[in-house]
Structures are given as C-alpha cells and as structure tokens.
Amino acid sequence: MPPPSAHPGSPTLADSVRLAEDGVHILDRRVFPFEHHWVHARTVDEVAVAIEDMVTQSSGPYFAVLWGMVLAARETAGADPDAARKHLQAAGERLISTRPTNDQPRKAVQWVLSAVAGAEDVAAAALAGARAGDADYRRRSQEMGRAGARLLPQDARVLTHCWGDLYLVGLVEALLESGKRFSFVCTETRPYLQGARLTAHTLAEMGVETTLVTDAMPASLMRAGEIDALVTASDRVTMDGHVINKVGTLQHAVAARTFGVPFHALCHAPDPRSATGADVPIEYRDGAEVLRTLGRRSATDLVRGLYPAFDVTEPRFVTTVVTDRGAFAPDELAAGYFGEESR
C-alpha cells in the first residue's frame, strides 16, 4: 500500500509520487487507470530507473527527483556534511540525466542542493528543500493556470496533446473558479497513450466534458471550426520562444496556425540556459517502443521503429507562452518574464 496522500482531494495524478520512511512510492502510469499499481523505489538509482522506464511522466519526474534527493540525503546519515553534499551532487546528476529534454528535474535538484549548502544536518535540510520545491511547483502551476484561463473564451473547445496533472489541473481549476463553460478534446498520444489514459482521465475526474480523438484528427477538426484553442504544457521553452513538448505538438501547432486557431503553450518560466531550440537536447527513446501498444505488439516484425520523444515548435507557430508571471508573445517572453534581468 502507498503512504497516505499529502494532498487529499487532488486528482489522482496530481499526487502520484509520495515519500515514505521506506522509500519513494510512484504510481505506475504505464498501467493507469486500469490498474492502481505503485512502484516502490528504495534507492536513488531505483527512482532514476523508474523515471527512465516511464513509470512516471509529465509533472511526475519533478516530484520523483525531489523525493529521490531526500533518499540520497538519508543515505549519508553519520557522514561528514561535505561528503554528504558531494553524494547529493552525484545523485542529482544521475536524476537529471533520466529525461534530458525536460528542465524540471534540474530545478528539483537545485531546490535540494541550495537547501543543503552550508547545513550541518544535511538530511533535515534536504527534506526541507524538497518540501519547499513541492510547494513552489504547486503554487506556480496555480498562478500559470489563472493566466491561461484568462485567454480562453466562454464555451471554449480546447484541444490538448499529452498533458497531465498539475499544469492541467491548474488551468482547469482556474477555469472552474472563473465560472467559464468549456470542454476539452484530447489526442490519444502514441505510443504510451498518455492522452487517452492520463489526460482524459484527469479531466473526467474533475468533471470536465472530454472527447478523445486519435493523433491524426486535430487538423480536420480545426478546419471544421470545432476547436477554439490549442493548449499544451511544455517540457521546456527557450528564451526566444521555441516550445519543446511531446512529439506531435509541432504538427498540431502548424495546423492551428493554418486554420486560425491560437496556440497557448504553458510553462512556469522560460529556461535561461536555453537561448533557442537548438540548445535543447531531444531525447530519442528505443524505437521498439512504437512497435507496441499497452504492452502488446502492434506492428509487424518486418519493420523497425523510430521514437524522438519530443519536438520543437518554432515561435512563429506559437501565439502565447503562458507562465506563472503572465502570458507573453514569444518575441516578448524573455523581456516580459525576466524584465531587466534579460537585458
């Protein structure tokens, strides 16, 4: 059994990574919602492997990294504080390497490393830093959601692609609080069907009218005038407004531009370490993953698979980047978000 929820009342996926005395418990998103199976990670490396094996996705790796760093700190009990900090540094590097395209794991590591700098009780400081990082992520998701909700009209029909938990929850909660009527159309999102299993389920849990379509249908729906806005999360947004997200986002953004549908990309903040799209490493996963669906072979043995897990959408296809400090046009993002800091 997993430990009790730290956030009772949250949609299931918004509280799917939990710290306990015996390790980190991670809801297995590969089989959700058909099974509620929790993977028990007892060590930092087991947390890292769970992230790499897609046990947790979307916001999940951020929280897995936070609590994985706490496990690393526990491993240093009785050690010299400087030696403990070196151990945490190595653990952080291992965790960051699990999903190189997304910049959130790096931020999670930094929360903990900053908290333990100069601390005598490294384990206590690491736990405090992880808890602060958890609260910060949830707060920023709420603020970003409010900024996004202001962009959507009454009765909006919103198309989204491979997007789960707190980014989604923040927007939907803000829309509900505003009293706006809205509905969602979700792509199924091959090859793991995250949209069908995770995004659509989360929306349904929150009482949102939701329609599922295949990944190939959105352009036709947009041409028919059945979509009012394309809204996605992002694994990273560059300083010049390139949006890096689940592969397939680019084709939907191009179709949206073609048929006059605004594309709003959500992220807490642009990444100051990434000036443009070419600076972001794109994770290529094992091509064999696209040859199977929900654990069953769905392609002939005569072909091979190719799986770039993310794509890069140029600023010209992005209407607005929505952050926790407001919404900005791509060419105004750096100056708008960081102000004088970006100059």
Short mmCIF file of C-alpha atoms in Angstrom, two decimals:
data_model
loop_
_atom_site.label_atom_id
_atom_site.label_comp_id
_atom_site.label_asym_id
_atom_site.label_seq_id
_atom_site.Cartn_x
_atom_site.Cartn_y
_atom_site.Cartn_z
CA MET A 1 0.00 0.00 0.00
CA PRO A 2 1.27 3.52 -0.76
CA PRO A 3 1.64 6.03 2.06
CA PRO A 4 -1.34 8.33 2.65
CA SER A 5 -1.83 11.24 0.28
CA ALA A 6 -0.14 14.50 1.21
CA HIS A 7 -2.75 16.37 -0.84
CA PRO A 8 -6.17 14.80 -0.15
CA GLY A 9 -8.83 15.77 -2.65
CA SER A 10 -6.35 16.26 -5.50
CA PRO A 11 -6.93 14.44 -8.80
CA THR A 12 -5.15 11.09 -8.68
CA LEU A 13 -2.22 12.02 -10.89
CA ALA A 14 -1.58 15.27 -9.01
CA ASP A 15 -0.39 13.26 -6.01
CA SER A 16 1.17 10.20 -7.61
CA VAL A 17 4.69 10.37 -6.13
CA ARG A 18 4.90 10.00 -2.35
CA LEU A 19 7.75 9.95 0.13
CA ALA A 20 7.65 7.43 2.98
CA GLU A 21 10.04 6.09 5.59
CA ASP A 22 10.78 3.06 3.40
CA GLY A 23 11.43 5.00 0.17
CA VAL A 24 9.51 6.67 -2.63
CA HIS A 25 6.22 5.23 -3.90
CA ILE A 26 5.38 6.04 -7.52
CA LEU A 27 2.03 5.38 -9.17
CA ASP A 28 2.73 3.36 -12.33
CA ARG A 29 1.34 5.49 -15.15
CA ARG A 30 2.10 2.78 -17.70
CA VAL A 31 -0.95 0.81 -16.49
CA PHE A 32 -3.13 3.60 -15.04
CA PRO A 33 -6.17 3.93 -14.92
CA PHE A 34 -6.80 0.21 -15.48
CA GLU A 35 -4.58 -0.69 -12.53
CA HIS A 36 -3.55 1.37 -9.50
CA HIS A 37 -0.10 -0.17 -9.04
CA TRP A 38 2.60 1.59 -7.03
CA VAL A 39 6.29 1.07 -7.74
CA HIS A 40 8.38 1.13 -4.56
CA ALA A 41 11.78 2.78 -5.09
CA ARG A 42 14.11 2.27 -2.12
CA THR A 43 17.21 3.97 -3.53
CA VAL A 44 18.12 6.93 -5.70
CA ASP A 45 19.01 4.63 -8.58
CA GLU A 46 15.64 2.87 -8.35
CA VAL A 47 13.94 6.27 -8.58
CA ALA A 48 16.07 7.11 -11.63
CA VAL A 49 15.25 3.81 -13.33
CA ALA A 50 11.54 4.34 -12.67
CA ILE A 51 11.71 7.71 -14.42
CA GLU A 52 13.68 6.27 -17.35
CA ASP A 53 11.23 3.37 -17.68
CA MET A 54 8.26 5.79 -17.91
CA VAL A 55 6.70 4.69 -14.62
CA THR A 56 6.02 8.39 -14.08
CA GLN A 57 5.64 11.15 -16.67
CA SER A 58 4.56 14.79 -17.07
CA SER A 59 4.98 16.50 -13.67
CA GLY A 60 5.75 13.17 -12.01
CA PRO A 61 9.52 13.15 -12.62
CA TYR A 62 9.89 16.54 -10.91
CA PHE A 63 8.44 15.17 -7.68
CA ALA A 64 10.27 11.86 -8.05
CA VAL A 65 13.54 13.79 -8.27
CA LEU A 66 12.70 15.88 -5.20
CA TRP A 67 11.99 12.83 -3.07
CA GLY A 68 14.84 10.87 -4.67
CA MET A 69 17.21 13.55 -3.44
CA VAL A 70 15.78 13.05 0.06
CA LEU A 71 16.62 9.35 -0.22
CA ALA A 72 20.15 10.30 -1.23
CA ALA A 73 20.43 12.52 1.83
CA ARG A 74 19.22 9.70 4.07
CA GLU A 75 22.00 7.52 2.71
CA THR A 76 24.54 9.94 4.15
CA ALA A 77 23.45 9.53 7.78
CA GLY A 78 26.50 9.95 10.02
CA ALA A 79 28.72 11.20 7.20
CA ASP A 80 30.69 14.43 7.19
CA PRO A 81 28.46 17.24 5.83
CA ASP A 82 30.85 17.99 2.95
CA ALA A 83 30.94 14.31 1.96
CA ALA A 84 27.14 14.21 2.19
CA ARG A 85 26.85 17.20 -0.16
CA LYS A 86 29.16 15.50 -2.68
CA HIS A 87 26.95 12.43 -2.54
CA LEU A 88 23.89 14.58 -3.19
CA GLN A 89 25.62 16.28 -6.11
CA ALA A 90 26.29 12.90 -7.72
CA ALA A 91 22.73 11.77 -7.04
CA GLY A 92 21.42 14.93 -8.65
CA GLU A 93 23.46 14.36 -11.80
CA ARG A 94 22.08 10.83 -12.06
CA LEU A 95 18.50 12.03 -11.68
CA ILE A 96 18.87 14.93 -14.14
CA SER A 97 20.17 12.51 -16.80
CA THR A 98 16.97 10.45 -16.75
CA ARG A 99 14.97 12.77 -19.04
CA PRO A 100 17.37 15.27 -20.63
CA THR A 101 14.84 17.31 -22.63
CA ASN A 102 12.76 18.44 -19.66
CA ASP A 103 14.39 21.09 -17.45
CA GLN A 104 12.20 20.46 -14.39
CA PRO A 105 14.37 17.67 -12.89
CA ARG A 106 17.30 20.10 -12.83
CA LYS A 107 15.15 22.61 -10.93
CA ALA A 108 14.13 19.93 -8.44
CA VAL A 109 17.77 19.03 -7.80
CA GLN A 110 18.64 22.68 -7.32
CA TRP A 111 15.97 23.11 -4.66
CA VAL A 112 17.65 20.44 -2.56
CA LEU A 113 21.26 21.39 -3.28
CA SER A 114 20.56 25.01 -2.38
CA ALA A 115 18.92 23.94 0.87
CA VAL A 116 21.87 21.78 1.99
CA ALA A 117 24.57 24.34 1.18
CA GLY A 118 26.30 25.06 4.49
CA ALA A 119 23.92 22.86 6.51
CA GLU A 120 25.23 20.68 9.31
CA ASP A 121 22.19 18.38 9.26
CA VAL A 122 22.13 17.56 5.56
CA ALA A 123 19.23 15.12 5.73
CA ALA A 124 16.94 17.59 7.51
CA ALA A 125 17.92 20.40 5.14
CA ALA A 126 17.33 18.20 2.09
CA LEU A 127 13.84 17.31 3.29
CA ALA A 128 13.04 20.98 3.91
CA GLY A 129 14.34 21.90 0.46
CA ALA A 130 12.27 19.16 -1.23
CA ARG A 131 9.13 20.26 0.59
CA ALA A 132 9.75 23.84 -0.47
CA GLY A 133 10.22 22.69 -4.08
CA ASP A 134 6.95 20.75 -3.91
CA ALA A 135 5.03 23.78 -2.62
CA ASP A 136 6.65 26.10 -5.16
CA TYR A 137 5.70 23.88 -8.10
CA ARG A 138 2.08 23.69 -6.97
CA ARG A 139 1.88 27.45 -6.37
CA ARG A 140 3.38 28.28 -9.75
CA SER A 141 1.05 25.85 -11.52
CA GLN A 142 -1.94 27.61 -9.96
CA GLU A 143 -0.68 31.05 -11.00
CA MET A 144 0.08 29.84 -14.50
CA GLY A 145 -3.38 28.29 -14.69
CA ARG A 146 -5.03 31.59 -13.82
CA ALA A 147 -3.04 33.37 -16.55
CA GLY A 148 -4.08 30.70 -19.07
CA ALA A 149 -7.74 30.78 -18.08
CA ARG A 150 -7.92 34.48 -18.88
CA LEU A 151 -7.02 33.71 -22.51
CA LEU A 152 -9.86 31.29 -23.15
CA PRO A 153 -13.33 32.49 -24.20
CA GLN A 154 -16.64 31.37 -22.78
CA ASP A 155 -17.65 27.94 -24.13
CA ALA A 156 -14.08 27.28 -25.31
CA ARG A 157 -13.43 23.96 -27.02
CA VAL A 158 -9.84 23.26 -26.08
CA LEU A 159 -7.57 20.81 -27.90
CA THR A 160 -4.66 19.43 -25.93
CA HIS A 161 -1.88 16.91 -26.55
CA CYS A 162 -0.19 14.65 -23.98
CA TRP A 163 -0.66 16.77 -20.92
CA GLY A 164 -1.34 15.65 -17.38
CA ASP A 165 -1.52 16.53 -13.72
CA LEU A 166 -0.55 19.90 -12.28
CA TYR A 167 -0.26 22.05 -15.41
CA LEU A 168 -3.63 20.70 -16.48
CA VAL A 169 -5.13 20.87 -13.01
CA GLY A 170 -4.04 24.48 -12.52
CA LEU A 171 -5.74 25.61 -15.72
CA VAL A 172 -8.92 23.63 -15.17
CA GLU A 173 -9.28 24.79 -11.56
CA ALA A 174 -8.87 28.40 -12.70
CA LEU A 175 -11.49 27.95 -15.42
CA LEU A 176 -13.91 26.41 -12.93
CA GLU A 177 -13.30 29.23 -10.44
CA SER A 178 -13.97 31.81 -13.17
CA GLY A 179 -17.34 30.28 -13.97
CA LYS A 180 -16.47 29.77 -17.62
CA ARG A 181 -18.03 26.91 -19.54
CA PHE A 182 -15.53 24.82 -21.51
CA SER A 183 -14.79 21.36 -22.89
CA PHE A 184 -11.65 19.50 -23.92
CA VAL A 185 -10.59 17.39 -26.87
CA CYS A 186 -7.63 15.10 -26.08
CA THR A 187 -5.36 13.32 -28.51
CA GLU A 188 -4.63 9.72 -27.54
CA THR A 189 -0.84 10.35 -27.77
CA ARG A 190 1.03 7.35 -29.09
CA PRO A 191 2.96 5.27 -28.21
CA TYR A 192 2.07 5.27 -24.49
CA LEU A 193 -1.45 6.65 -24.97
CA GLN A 194 -0.89 9.25 -22.25
CA GLY A 195 -3.71 11.40 -23.59
CA ALA A 196 -6.20 8.56 -23.58
CA ARG A 197 -5.21 7.16 -20.19
CA LEU A 198 -3.86 10.13 -18.22
CA THR A 199 -5.05 13.48 -19.61
CA ALA A 200 -8.59 12.38 -20.39
CA HIS A 201 -8.92 10.57 -17.08
CA THR A 202 -7.75 13.60 -15.10
CA LEU A 203 -10.23 15.85 -16.90
CA ALA A 204 -13.05 13.38 -16.33
CA GLU A 205 -12.14 13.15 -12.63
CA MET A 206 -12.57 16.93 -12.46
CA GLY A 207 -15.99 16.79 -14.11
CA VAL A 208 -14.90 18.25 -17.45
CA GLU A 209 -16.66 17.29 -20.69
CA THR A 210 -13.93 15.46 -22.59
CA THR A 211 -13.71 13.92 -26.07
CA LEU A 212 -10.89 11.60 -27.15
CA VAL A 213 -9.52 11.63 -30.71
CA THR A 214 -6.62 9.94 -32.44
CA ASP A 215 -3.40 11.86 -33.04
CA ALA A 216 -4.27 12.28 -36.73
CA MET A 217 -7.65 14.01 -36.30
CA PRO A 218 -6.96 17.55 -34.95
CA ALA A 219 -6.22 19.28 -38.26
CA SER A 220 -9.59 18.20 -39.67
CA LEU A 221 -11.35 19.35 -36.50
CA MET A 222 -9.64 22.74 -36.67
CA ARG A 223 -10.53 23.20 -40.33
CA ALA A 224 -14.16 22.38 -39.48
CA GLY A 225 -14.17 25.13 -36.82
CA GLU A 226 -14.64 22.69 -33.95
CA ILE A 227 -11.61 23.85 -31.92
CA ASP A 228 -11.24 27.29 -30.31
CA ALA A 229 -7.75 26.95 -28.87
CA LEU A 230 -4.81 24.55 -28.78
CA VAL A 231 -3.32 24.47 -25.27
CA THR A 232 -0.41 22.28 -24.23
CA ALA A 233 2.15 22.08 -21.50
CA SER A 234 5.84 22.21 -22.42
CA ASP A 235 8.89 20.30 -21.30
CA ARG A 236 10.98 23.39 -21.94
CA VAL A 237 10.55 26.82 -23.51
CA THR A 238 13.60 28.71 -24.75
CA MET A 239 14.34 32.36 -24.19
CA ASP A 240 13.33 33.18 -27.78
CA GLY A 241 10.02 31.31 -27.55
CA HIS A 242 10.69 27.87 -29.02
CA VAL A 243 8.36 25.33 -27.38
CA ILE A 244 9.69 21.84 -26.73
CA ASN A 245 6.99 19.32 -25.90
CA LYS A 246 5.79 15.79 -26.61
CA VAL A 247 6.37 14.81 -30.24
CA GLY A 248 3.28 15.71 -32.25
CA THR A 249 2.93 19.17 -30.74
CA LEU A 250 4.59 20.68 -33.82
CA GLN A 251 2.10 19.23 -36.29
CA HIS A 252 -0.84 20.44 -34.20
CA ALA A 253 0.71 23.91 -33.89
CA VAL A 254 1.25 24.12 -37.67
CA ALA A 255 -2.37 23.10 -38.26
CA ALA A 256 -3.56 25.63 -35.69
CA ARG A 257 -1.66 28.42 -37.43
CA THR A 258 -3.05 27.32 -40.79
CA PHE A 259 -6.67 27.37 -39.62
CA GLY A 260 -6.53 30.44 -37.38
CA VAL A 261 -6.62 28.66 -34.01
CA PRO A 262 -4.49 30.23 -31.25
CA PHE A 263 -1.81 28.04 -29.65
CA HIS A 264 -1.09 28.74 -25.99
CA ALA A 265 1.91 26.89 -24.51
CA LEU A 266 2.16 26.65 -20.73
CA CYS A 267 5.38 26.66 -18.74
CA HIS A 268 6.33 28.04 -15.35
CA ALA A 269 9.19 30.01 -16.90
CA PRO A 270 11.47 30.04 -19.93
CA ASP A 271 14.80 28.31 -19.41
CA PRO A 272 17.62 30.88 -19.11
CA ARG A 273 20.11 28.16 -20.10
CA SER A 274 18.45 27.68 -23.50
CA ALA A 275 18.67 30.63 -25.85
CA THR A 276 16.97 28.85 -28.75
CA GLY A 277 15.62 25.48 -29.84
CA ALA A 278 18.98 24.18 -30.99
CA ASP A 279 20.24 24.37 -27.40
CA VAL A 280 17.78 21.74 -26.14
CA PRO A 281 18.73 18.05 -26.33
CA ILE A 282 15.93 15.94 -27.80
CA GLU A 283 15.57 12.56 -26.16
CA TYR A 284 15.42 9.62 -28.55
CA ARG A 285 13.90 6.58 -26.91
CA ASP A 286 14.18 2.98 -28.07
CA GLY A 287 12.37 2.70 -31.39
CA ALA A 288 10.93 -0.63 -30.27
CA GLU A 289 8.55 1.33 -28.03
CA VAL A 290 6.48 2.47 -31.03
CA LEU A 291 6.04 -1.12 -32.19
CA ARG A 292 3.93 -1.96 -29.14
CA THR A 293 0.71 -0.60 -27.64
CA LEU A 294 -0.08 -1.13 -23.95
CA GLY A 295 2.42 -3.97 -23.78
CA ARG A 296 1.26 -5.79 -26.90
CA ARG A 297 2.99 -5.91 -30.27
CA SER A 298 1.00 -3.76 -32.74
CA ALA A 299 3.36 -3.74 -35.75
CA THR A 300 4.79 -6.42 -37.99
CA ASP A 301 8.15 -7.95 -37.12
CA LEU A 302 9.38 -6.84 -40.55
CA VAL A 303 9.78 -3.15 -39.61
CA ARG A 304 11.79 -1.09 -37.14
CA GLY A 305 10.59 1.83 -35.03
CA LEU A 306 11.86 5.38 -34.55
CA TYR A 307 10.96 7.40 -31.48
CA PRO A 308 12.05 11.01 -30.97
CA ALA A 309 10.08 11.65 -27.77
CA PHE A 310 9.85 15.44 -28.23
CA ASP A 311 9.73 18.01 -31.00
CA VAL A 312 10.50 21.71 -31.27
CA THR A 313 7.82 24.20 -32.29
CA GLU A 314 9.16 27.47 -33.71
CA PRO A 315 7.91 30.76 -32.24
CA ARG A 316 6.04 31.62 -35.46
CA PHE A 317 3.58 28.82 -34.67
CA VAL A 318 3.09 29.88 -31.03
CA THR A 319 0.52 32.54 -30.15
CA THR A 320 1.26 32.87 -26.44
CA VAL A 321 3.59 31.42 -23.83
CA VAL A 322 1.73 31.29 -20.52
CA THR A 323 3.89 31.50 -17.39
CA ASP A 324 3.41 32.00 -13.67
CA ARG A 325 4.10 35.70 -14.24
CA GLY A 326 1.55 36.12 -17.00
CA ALA A 327 1.13 35.45 -20.72
CA PHE A 328 3.57 36.74 -23.33
CA ALA A 329 4.02 36.64 -27.09
CA PRO A 330 7.09 34.51 -27.93
CA ASP A 331 9.18 37.52 -29.02
CA GLU A 332 8.35 39.32 -25.76
CA LEU A 333 8.88 36.35 -23.46
CA ALA A 334 12.38 36.97 -22.13
CA ALA A 335 11.90 40.68 -21.51
CA GLY A 336 8.38 40.18 -20.19
CA TYR A 337 9.25 37.40 -17.78
CA PHE A 338 12.67 38.48 -16.54
CA GLY A 339 12.45 42.21 -17.17
CA GLU A 340 15.80 43.90 -16.69
CA GLU A 341 17.40 40.53 -15.87
CA SER A 342 17.15 39.54 -19.54
CA ARG A 343 18.93 42.60 -20.86
#
